[in-house]
Coordinates of C-alpha atoms in Angstrom, one line a residue:
M1 CA 156.5 -142.7 8.0
F2 CA 154.0 -144.0 10.6
Q3 CA 152.5 -142.2 13.6
E4 CA 153.2 -143.5 17.0
F5 CA 150.9 -145.4 19.3
L6 CA 148.7 -142.5 20.4
F7 CA 146.7 -142.9 17.2
F8 CA 146.0 -146.5 17.9
F9 CA 144.0 -146.5 21.1
E10 CA 141.1 -148.0 19.2
S11 CA 143.2 -151.1 18.6
F12 CA 144.1 -151.5 22.3
D13 CA 141.5 -154.2 23.2
K14 CA 142.8 -156.5 20.4
N15 CA 146.2 -156.5 21.9
L16 CA 145.3 -156.5 25.6
K17 CA 146.3 -160.0 26.4
R18 CA 149.7 -159.7 24.8
L19 CA 150.4 -156.4 26.7
Q20 CA 149.3 -157.9 30.0
I21 CA 151.6 -160.9 29.6
N22 CA 154.6 -158.6 28.8
I23 CA 153.9 -156.3 31.7
H24 CA 153.6 -159.1 34.2
Q25 CA 157.2 -159.9 33.4
T26 CA 158.4 -156.6 34.7
T27 CA 159.0 -155.4 38.3
Q28 CA 156.6 -155.7 41.2
I29 CA 155.2 -152.2 40.7
F30 CA 153.4 -153.5 37.6
K31 CA 151.4 -156.1 39.4
L32 CA 148.8 -153.4 39.7
S33 CA 148.5 -153.4 35.9
N34 CA 146.4 -156.6 35.8
R35 CA 143.6 -155.0 37.9
I36 CA 143.9 -151.8 35.9
F37 CA 143.6 -153.5 32.5
F38 CA 140.9 -155.9 33.7
T39 CA 138.7 -153.0 34.4
W40 CA 139.5 -151.2 31.1
K41 CA 136.1 -151.8 29.5
K42 CA 134.3 -150.9 32.8
N43 CA 136.1 -147.7 33.4
S44 CA 138.8 -146.4 30.9
I45 CA 140.1 -143.8 33.4
Y46 CA 142.3 -146.5 34.9
F47 CA 144.0 -147.0 31.6
F48 CA 144.8 -143.4 31.2
L49 CA 146.1 -143.2 34.8
F50 CA 148.4 -146.1 34.1
I51 CA 149.7 -144.4 31.0
F52 CA 150.3 -141.2 33.0
F53 CA 152.2 -143.3 35.5
V54 CA 154.4 -144.7 32.8
F55 CA 155.0 -141.3 31.3
S56 CA 155.9 -139.8 34.7
N57 CA 158.3 -142.5 35.7
G58 CA 160.0 -143.1 32.4
C59 CA 159.8 -146.9 32.4
E60 CA 161.4 -147.5 29.0
W61 CA 160.5 -151.2 28.9
V62 CA 156.8 -150.5 29.1
Q63 CA 157.1 -147.6 26.7
K64 CA 158.8 -149.9 24.2
T65 CA 156.0 -152.5 24.7
L66 CA 153.3 -149.9 24.1
V67 CA 155.0 -148.8 20.9
E68 CA 155.3 -152.3 19.6
V69 CA 151.8 -153.3 20.4
L70 CA 149.9 -150.2 19.5
G71 CA 152.2 -148.5 17.0
A72 CA 152.3 -151.0 14.2
P73 CA 151.5 -149.5 10.7
D74 CA 149.3 -152.5 9.8
K75 CA 146.7 -151.2 12.3
Y76 CA 145.8 -148.5 9.8
K77 CA 143.1 -149.0 7.3
A78 CA 142.8 -146.9 4.1
E79 CA 140.0 -144.4 4.2
G80 CA 137.5 -145.0 1.4
N81 CA 136.6 -147.7 -1.0
S82 CA 139.9 -149.1 -2.4
S83 CA 138.0 -151.0 -5.2
L84 CA 136.9 -147.6 -6.6
L85 CA 140.3 -146.0 -7.3
Q86 CA 139.0 -142.5 -7.6
P87 CA 140.1 -139.3 -5.9
I88 CA 137.9 -137.1 -3.8
Y89 CA 138.5 -133.5 -2.8
S90 CA 137.6 -132.5 0.8
G91 CA 138.7 -130.2 3.6
K92 CA 141.4 -127.8 2.6
D93 CA 141.9 -129.5 -0.7
V94 CA 138.7 -127.9 -1.9
T95 CA 140.3 -124.5 -1.9
K96 CA 143.6 -125.7 -3.6
E97 CA 144.1 -125.7 -7.4
R98 CA 143.8 -129.3 -8.7
I99 CA 146.1 -131.3 -11.0
L100 CA 144.0 -134.2 -12.3
I101 CA 145.8 -137.5 -12.4
S102 CA 145.0 -141.2 -12.5
L103 CA 146.8 -144.1 -10.8
E104 CA 147.8 -146.9 -13.1
E105 CA 148.4 -150.3 -11.4
V106 CA 151.7 -151.6 -12.7
S107 CA 152.5 -154.5 -10.3
S108 CA 151.0 -156.3 -7.3
G109 CA 151.7 -159.2 -4.9
F110 CA 154.0 -157.3 -2.5
Q111 CA 153.6 -157.6 1.3
Q112 CA 153.7 -154.3 3.2
P113 CA 156.0 -152.5 0.8
T114 CA 158.3 -149.8 2.4
D115 CA 160.3 -148.6 -0.6
I116 CA 160.4 -148.6 -4.4
Q117 CA 163.7 -148.0 -6.3
F118 CA 164.6 -148.2 -10.0
P119 CA 168.2 -148.9 -10.9
P120 CA 170.0 -146.2 -12.8
G121 CA 168.8 -145.9 -16.4
E122 CA 165.9 -148.3 -15.8
T123 CA 162.2 -147.9 -16.6
E124 CA 161.0 -151.5 -16.5
T125 CA 162.6 -153.4 -13.6
F126 CA 162.4 -152.1 -10.0
L127 CA 163.1 -153.4 -6.5
V128 CA 160.7 -153.2 -3.5
T129 CA 161.6 -153.6 0.2
E130 CA 159.0 -155.3 2.4
Q131 CA 158.8 -154.5 6.1
K132 CA 159.1 -158.2 7.1
G133 CA 162.5 -158.4 5.5
T134 CA 162.0 -159.5 1.9
L135 CA 163.6 -157.7 -1.1
R136 CA 161.7 -158.4 -4.3
W137 CA 162.1 -157.4 -7.9
G138 CA 159.2 -156.5 -10.1
K139 CA 158.5 -155.5 -13.7
V140 CA 156.3 -152.6 -14.8
R141 CA 153.0 -153.9 -16.4
K142 CA 154.1 -157.5 -16.6
N143 CA 153.0 -158.2 -13.0
E144 CA 156.0 -160.4 -12.5
T145 CA 157.8 -160.5 -9.2
G146 CA 160.4 -162.6 -7.5
I147 CA 162.4 -162.8 -4.3
L148 CA 166.0 -161.5 -4.5
L149 CA 166.9 -161.6 -0.8
T150 CA 165.3 -162.4 2.6
L151 CA 166.7 -160.9 5.8
N152 CA 166.0 -161.8 9.4
V153 CA 164.7 -158.4 10.7
L154 CA 162.8 -157.0 13.6
S155 CA 159.5 -155.7 12.3
E156 CA 157.6 -154.4 15.3
S157 CA 156.1 -150.9 15.0
E158 CA 158.2 -148.9 12.6
Q159 CA 161.1 -151.4 12.3
G160 CA 161.8 -153.7 9.4
L161 CA 163.5 -153.6 6.0
L162 CA 163.0 -149.9 5.4
G163 CA 165.1 -148.6 2.5
L164 CA 167.2 -149.2 -0.5
A165 CA 169.7 -147.2 -2.6
F166 CA 171.6 -148.2 -5.8
H167 CA 175.2 -147.2 -6.1
P168 CA 175.7 -144.5 -8.8
D169 CA 177.9 -147.0 -10.7
F170 CA 175.5 -149.9 -10.0
L171 CA 175.4 -151.0 -13.7
K172 CA 179.2 -151.6 -13.5
N173 CA 179.8 -152.8 -9.9
G174 CA 176.3 -154.2 -9.0
K175 CA 176.4 -152.6 -5.5
F176 CA 173.3 -151.6 -3.7
Y177 CA 172.6 -150.7 0.0
L178 CA 169.9 -151.7 2.4
N179 CA 168.7 -150.2 5.7
Y180 CA 167.1 -152.6 8.1
V181 CA 166.6 -153.3 11.9
L182 CA 167.9 -156.4 13.7
K183 CA 169.1 -157.6 17.0
V184 CA 172.9 -157.0 17.6
N185 CA 174.2 -158.1 21.0
G186 CA 170.7 -158.1 22.4
K187 CA 169.9 -154.5 21.3
D188 CA 167.6 -153.2 18.5
T189 CA 170.0 -151.9 15.9
S190 CA 169.6 -150.2 12.6
R191 CA 172.1 -151.5 10.0
V192 CA 173.1 -150.1 6.6
S193 CA 175.0 -152.7 4.5
E194 CA 176.3 -153.1 1.0
W195 CA 175.3 -156.0 -1.3
I196 CA 176.4 -157.0 -4.8
A197 CA 174.0 -158.2 -7.5
S198 CA 175.7 -160.7 -9.9
S199 CA 173.8 -159.4 -12.9
P200 CA 173.0 -155.8 -12.4
K201 CA 171.4 -155.5 -15.9
E202 CA 169.1 -158.5 -15.2
L203 CA 168.1 -158.2 -11.6
D204 CA 165.5 -161.0 -11.9
K205 CA 168.3 -163.4 -12.7
S206 CA 170.8 -162.1 -10.2
K207 CA 172.5 -163.8 -7.2
I208 CA 173.3 -161.6 -4.2
T209 CA 176.7 -161.8 -2.4
A210 CA 177.3 -161.7 1.3
E211 CA 176.9 -158.3 2.9
R212 CA 179.5 -155.7 3.9
I213 CA 178.3 -153.8 7.0
I214 CA 178.7 -150.0 6.5
M215 CA 177.1 -148.6 9.7
E216 CA 175.1 -149.7 12.8
V217 CA 173.2 -147.5 15.2
V218 CA 171.5 -148.7 18.4
Q219 CA 167.8 -147.7 18.4
P220 CA 166.3 -146.9 21.9
Y221 CA 162.7 -147.6 20.8
P222 CA 161.0 -149.4 17.9
N223 CA 159.6 -146.3 16.3
H224 CA 161.2 -143.3 14.6
N225 CA 163.8 -145.5 12.9
A226 CA 163.5 -143.5 9.6
G227 CA 164.6 -145.7 6.7
Q228 CA 165.5 -143.9 3.5
L229 CA 168.9 -144.2 1.8
A230 CA 169.9 -141.9 -1.1
F231 CA 173.0 -141.0 -3.0
G232 CA 173.4 -137.4 -3.8
P233 CA 174.8 -135.8 -6.9
D234 CA 178.1 -135.7 -5.1
H235 CA 178.0 -139.6 -5.1
Y236 CA 178.0 -139.7 -1.3
L237 CA 175.4 -141.7 0.6
Y238 CA 172.9 -139.8 2.7
I239 CA 171.4 -141.6 5.7
A240 CA 168.7 -140.1 8.0
W241 CA 167.9 -141.5 11.4
G242 CA 164.9 -140.5 13.5
D243 CA 165.3 -139.2 17.0
G244 CA 165.2 -142.7 18.5
G245 CA 161.5 -142.9 19.2
W246 CA 158.8 -143.0 21.9
K247 CA 157.4 -139.4 22.0
D248 CA 158.6 -135.9 22.7
D249 CA 162.2 -137.0 22.0
P250 CA 163.0 -138.1 25.6
K251 CA 166.7 -138.7 24.9
K252 CA 167.0 -135.2 23.4
N253 CA 168.7 -136.6 20.3
G254 CA 167.2 -134.1 17.9
Q255 CA 169.2 -131.3 19.4
N256 CA 172.3 -133.4 20.2
P257 CA 174.4 -133.6 17.0
K258 CA 177.0 -135.7 18.8
T259 CA 174.7 -138.6 18.4
L260 CA 173.9 -140.0 14.9
L261 CA 170.1 -140.1 15.8
G262 CA 167.9 -137.2 14.8
S263 CA 170.4 -136.3 12.0
M264 CA 171.1 -136.5 8.3
L265 CA 174.4 -138.2 7.7
R266 CA 176.7 -138.0 4.7
I267 CA 179.4 -140.6 4.2
D268 CA 181.7 -142.0 1.5
V269 CA 181.1 -145.7 1.0
N270 CA 183.8 -146.0 -1.7
S271 CA 186.5 -145.8 1.0
S272 CA 187.0 -146.8 4.6
E273 CA 188.9 -145.5 7.6
N274 CA 189.4 -146.0 11.3
G275 CA 188.0 -149.5 11.1
K276 CA 184.7 -148.3 9.8
G277 CA 182.9 -149.4 6.6
Y278 CA 183.0 -145.8 5.2
K279 CA 185.1 -142.6 5.1
I280 CA 183.9 -139.2 6.2
P281 CA 184.0 -136.7 3.3
E282 CA 186.6 -133.9 4.0
D283 CA 184.0 -131.2 3.3
N284 CA 181.4 -132.4 5.8
P285 CA 180.3 -129.4 7.8
F286 CA 181.3 -130.7 11.3
I287 CA 184.4 -132.8 10.5
N288 CA 186.7 -130.6 12.6
D289 CA 184.1 -129.5 15.2
S290 CA 183.8 -131.3 18.5
C291 CA 180.2 -130.2 18.8
C292 CA 179.0 -132.9 16.5
A293 CA 179.6 -136.3 15.0
P294 CA 181.7 -135.8 11.9
E295 CA 179.2 -137.8 9.9
T296 CA 176.5 -135.2 10.5
F297 CA 175.4 -133.2 7.5
A298 CA 172.3 -131.5 9.3
Y299 CA 170.3 -132.2 12.4
G300 CA 167.1 -131.4 14.3
F301 CA 164.9 -134.1 12.8
R302 CA 162.1 -136.2 14.3
N303 CA 161.5 -139.0 11.8
P304 CA 162.7 -138.1 8.3
W305 CA 161.0 -141.2 6.7
R306 CA 161.5 -140.2 3.0
Y307 CA 163.7 -137.7 1.2
S308 CA 165.1 -137.2 -2.3
F309 CA 167.2 -134.9 -4.4
D310 CA 165.6 -132.5 -6.9
P311 CA 166.9 -131.8 -10.4
K312 CA 169.0 -128.9 -9.0
G313 CA 170.7 -131.3 -6.5
R314 CA 168.8 -130.0 -3.5
L315 CA 167.9 -132.4 -0.7
I316 CA 164.2 -132.4 0.0
V317 CA 163.2 -134.0 3.3
A318 CA 159.7 -134.9 4.6
D319 CA 159.8 -135.1 8.4
V320 CA 157.0 -136.9 10.2
G321 CA 155.5 -134.7 13.0
Q322 CA 154.1 -135.6 16.4
D323 CA 151.1 -133.7 17.7
L324 CA 150.1 -131.2 15.1
W325 CA 152.3 -130.6 12.1
E326 CA 153.9 -132.5 9.2
E327 CA 156.7 -130.7 7.2
V328 CA 158.8 -130.5 4.1
S329 CA 162.2 -128.9 4.2
I330 CA 165.1 -128.1 1.8
V331 CA 168.0 -129.4 3.8
E332 CA 171.4 -127.8 3.6
R333 CA 174.8 -128.5 5.2
G334 CA 175.3 -127.6 8.8
K335 CA 171.8 -126.4 9.5
N336 CA 169.5 -127.2 12.5
Y337 CA 165.9 -128.0 11.5
G338 CA 164.4 -127.5 15.0
W339 CA 163.1 -130.7 16.5
N340 CA 162.3 -130.9 19.4
I341 CA 162.4 -127.2 20.2
K342 CA 160.0 -126.8 17.3
E343 CA 157.5 -129.0 15.4
A344 CA 157.6 -127.6 11.9
S345 CA 157.5 -123.8 12.4
H346 CA 155.8 -123.9 15.8
C347 CA 157.2 -124.0 19.3
F348 CA 157.0 -127.5 20.8
E349 CA 159.2 -127.4 23.9
P350 CA 158.4 -125.0 25.4
K351 CA 155.0 -124.4 23.7
R352 CA 155.5 -120.7 23.7
N353 CA 158.4 -118.3 23.4
C354 CA 160.9 -121.0 22.4
K355 CA 164.4 -119.9 21.3
Q356 CA 164.2 -119.9 17.5
E357 CA 167.6 -118.4 16.6
G358 CA 169.5 -120.6 14.2
L359 CA 166.5 -122.9 13.6
I360 CA 165.4 -123.4 10.0
D361 CA 161.7 -123.5 9.2
P362 CA 160.2 -125.9 6.6
I363 CA 159.2 -124.7 3.2
Y364 CA 155.7 -126.3 3.7
E365 CA 153.7 -127.7 6.6
Y366 CA 150.2 -129.1 7.1
G367 CA 148.1 -129.9 10.1
R368 CA 146.0 -132.8 11.5
E369 CA 142.9 -131.8 9.5
E370 CA 144.8 -132.9 6.4
G371 CA 146.8 -135.9 7.6
Q372 CA 148.9 -137.5 10.3
S373 CA 152.1 -139.0 8.7
I374 CA 153.9 -137.4 5.8
T375 CA 155.4 -139.6 3.0
G376 CA 158.0 -137.7 1.0
G377 CA 158.3 -138.3 -2.7
Y378 CA 160.1 -136.9 -5.8
V379 CA 160.1 -134.1 -8.3
Y380 CA 158.1 -135.3 -11.4
S381 CA 160.4 -134.9 -14.4
N382 CA 158.4 -136.0 -17.4
S383 CA 156.3 -134.2 -20.0
L384 CA 153.5 -136.9 -19.9
I385 CA 151.7 -134.7 -17.3
S386 CA 152.8 -131.2 -18.2
D387 CA 151.1 -129.6 -15.2
L388 CA 153.1 -131.8 -12.9
N389 CA 156.5 -131.4 -14.6
G390 CA 159.0 -129.9 -12.2
K391 CA 156.8 -130.2 -9.1
Y392 CA 157.6 -132.1 -5.9
I393 CA 155.0 -134.9 -5.2
F394 CA 154.4 -136.1 -1.7
A395 CA 151.5 -137.6 0.3
D396 CA 150.1 -138.5 3.7
F397 CA 150.2 -142.2 4.8
V398 CA 147.1 -142.0 6.9
S399 CA 144.7 -139.7 5.0
G400 CA 145.7 -140.9 1.5
R401 CA 146.0 -137.3 0.2
I402 CA 148.5 -136.5 -2.5
W403 CA 149.9 -133.0 -3.2
A404 CA 152.4 -131.3 -5.4
L405 CA 154.6 -128.3 -4.6
D406 CA 156.2 -125.6 -6.6
L407 CA 159.5 -125.5 -4.8
P408 CA 160.9 -122.1 -3.8
D409 CA 164.1 -120.7 -5.3
E410 CA 165.7 -120.4 -1.9
S411 CA 165.6 -123.0 1.0
T412 CA 164.5 -120.3 3.5
Q413 CA 161.5 -119.3 1.4
P414 CA 158.1 -120.9 1.6
A415 CA 156.9 -123.1 -1.2
K416 CA 155.4 -121.0 -4.0
K417 CA 152.2 -123.0 -4.3
V418 CA 150.6 -126.3 -3.3
Y419 CA 148.3 -128.3 -5.6
S420 CA 145.8 -131.1 -4.7
L421 CA 146.1 -134.4 -6.5
G422 CA 143.2 -135.8 -4.6
K423 CA 142.5 -138.0 -1.6
W424 CA 142.9 -141.7 -2.5
P425 CA 141.8 -144.9 -0.6
L426 CA 145.4 -146.0 -0.1
L427 CA 148.1 -146.2 2.6
I428 CA 150.9 -144.5 0.7
S429 CA 154.1 -145.8 2.3
S430 CA 156.7 -144.7 -0.3
F431 CA 157.4 -143.3 -3.8
G432 CA 159.7 -144.3 -6.5
K433 CA 161.0 -142.6 -9.7
D434 CA 162.2 -144.2 -12.9
A435 CA 164.9 -143.1 -15.3
A436 CA 162.3 -141.3 -17.4
G437 CA 161.3 -139.1 -14.5
K438 CA 157.9 -140.8 -13.9
V439 CA 156.8 -141.2 -10.3
Y440 CA 155.3 -144.4 -8.7
L441 CA 153.8 -145.1 -5.3
S442 CA 153.3 -148.1 -3.1
D443 CA 150.1 -149.0 -1.1
F444 CA 151.1 -150.6 2.2
G445 CA 147.7 -152.2 2.6
S446 CA 147.2 -154.0 -0.7
G447 CA 150.9 -154.4 -1.7
K448 CA 150.2 -152.8 -5.1
I449 CA 152.5 -150.5 -7.0
Y450 CA 150.9 -147.6 -9.0
R451 CA 152.3 -145.1 -11.5
I452 CA 151.0 -141.6 -11.5
D453 CA 149.5 -141.1 -15.0
R454 CA 147.4 -138.5 -16.8
S455 CA 143.7 -138.3 -15.8
K456 CA 141.4 -140.5 -17.8
N457 CA 138.5 -138.1 -17.4

């Protein structure tokens, strides 16, 4: 979802004292840091020399500190006047065909929302995850909210309570699943766990039972922790982890399918085996292949923050890029989506003449002139906005631009066409979709939830 610390140099001064204190707790070699940082305002070259030193020597503790201090999403500010909720069309959007929409505020009062999910069959009540660890319910148009659950989470940088999925039989069994980051045995760990709502048809009146842990994965850094959870049409749970963080994929997790990081996983939460909280589906692509973790469905991802299934049952993944490119892919079983050999369809390591055999290119990509951090969405499936019906909606967290794609017939083909829905003064952290096929979005900055509606002009 969020770009790493390189986009936050302008916020460095505000966090200088905290960074100095942390660095002085490290080894003797960082005693020089006090003098370097003290002269930051006088001569910034010292700062960049220090950063180069850290990069060259691979000091993970300092790298983690830099990500925590400089990489927090709340450092971003929406571009434009948020009190005037009107789209503008600039840059490459000027040349794109437009689909005119309005954004209807349906709820507010949330704090740094990270996900919106409607229970099966529901168009009124929804749940929102907040980065700091609170799970809230809300109701469309009534502006009523309440706390359903509060978790003790880590919330530095891109950590926190990040994702939610309802069991396909939620209305019968009350089960739902959360993805969040916490300390386990002193290590930053992503956890997926199962919870049960006592009144699945009345979430605002529900009590939540104790959790059942499904899966835990140690995270090397506090960024690229991904966050989405989604059940496929096969009723299996799909979990995507980022590459583990920092920059450039230093652990090489993207191209190492033996690790769970940098991969899309597929598991059966209705059964368990080998002491785990889940079972591996017998038709997983690598279940009998020692090359890969058997949970792996696909790999080669950097930070697949948001993904969803289209009406055809295809898995649409938006993967956050690093230096130059954001991407959308149709993800299929057993495929390699390229990171960190490639960033989108372009060579990354090495920058030229990289080995591309067996790597799958995205169906759509965009560069830094249009945004910095992609937020994947959903296919709009309602006749209210006929021009949007059947199109995949997504956005950029930093620039506030919203687009719609005509998805291709085949996963290896480029998107047929991209439409501009305008640039909005919002930090779009996530999308949601109700049972009627209407699409909603969350503004990370204001905590408001909007529904995409017909244009009022």
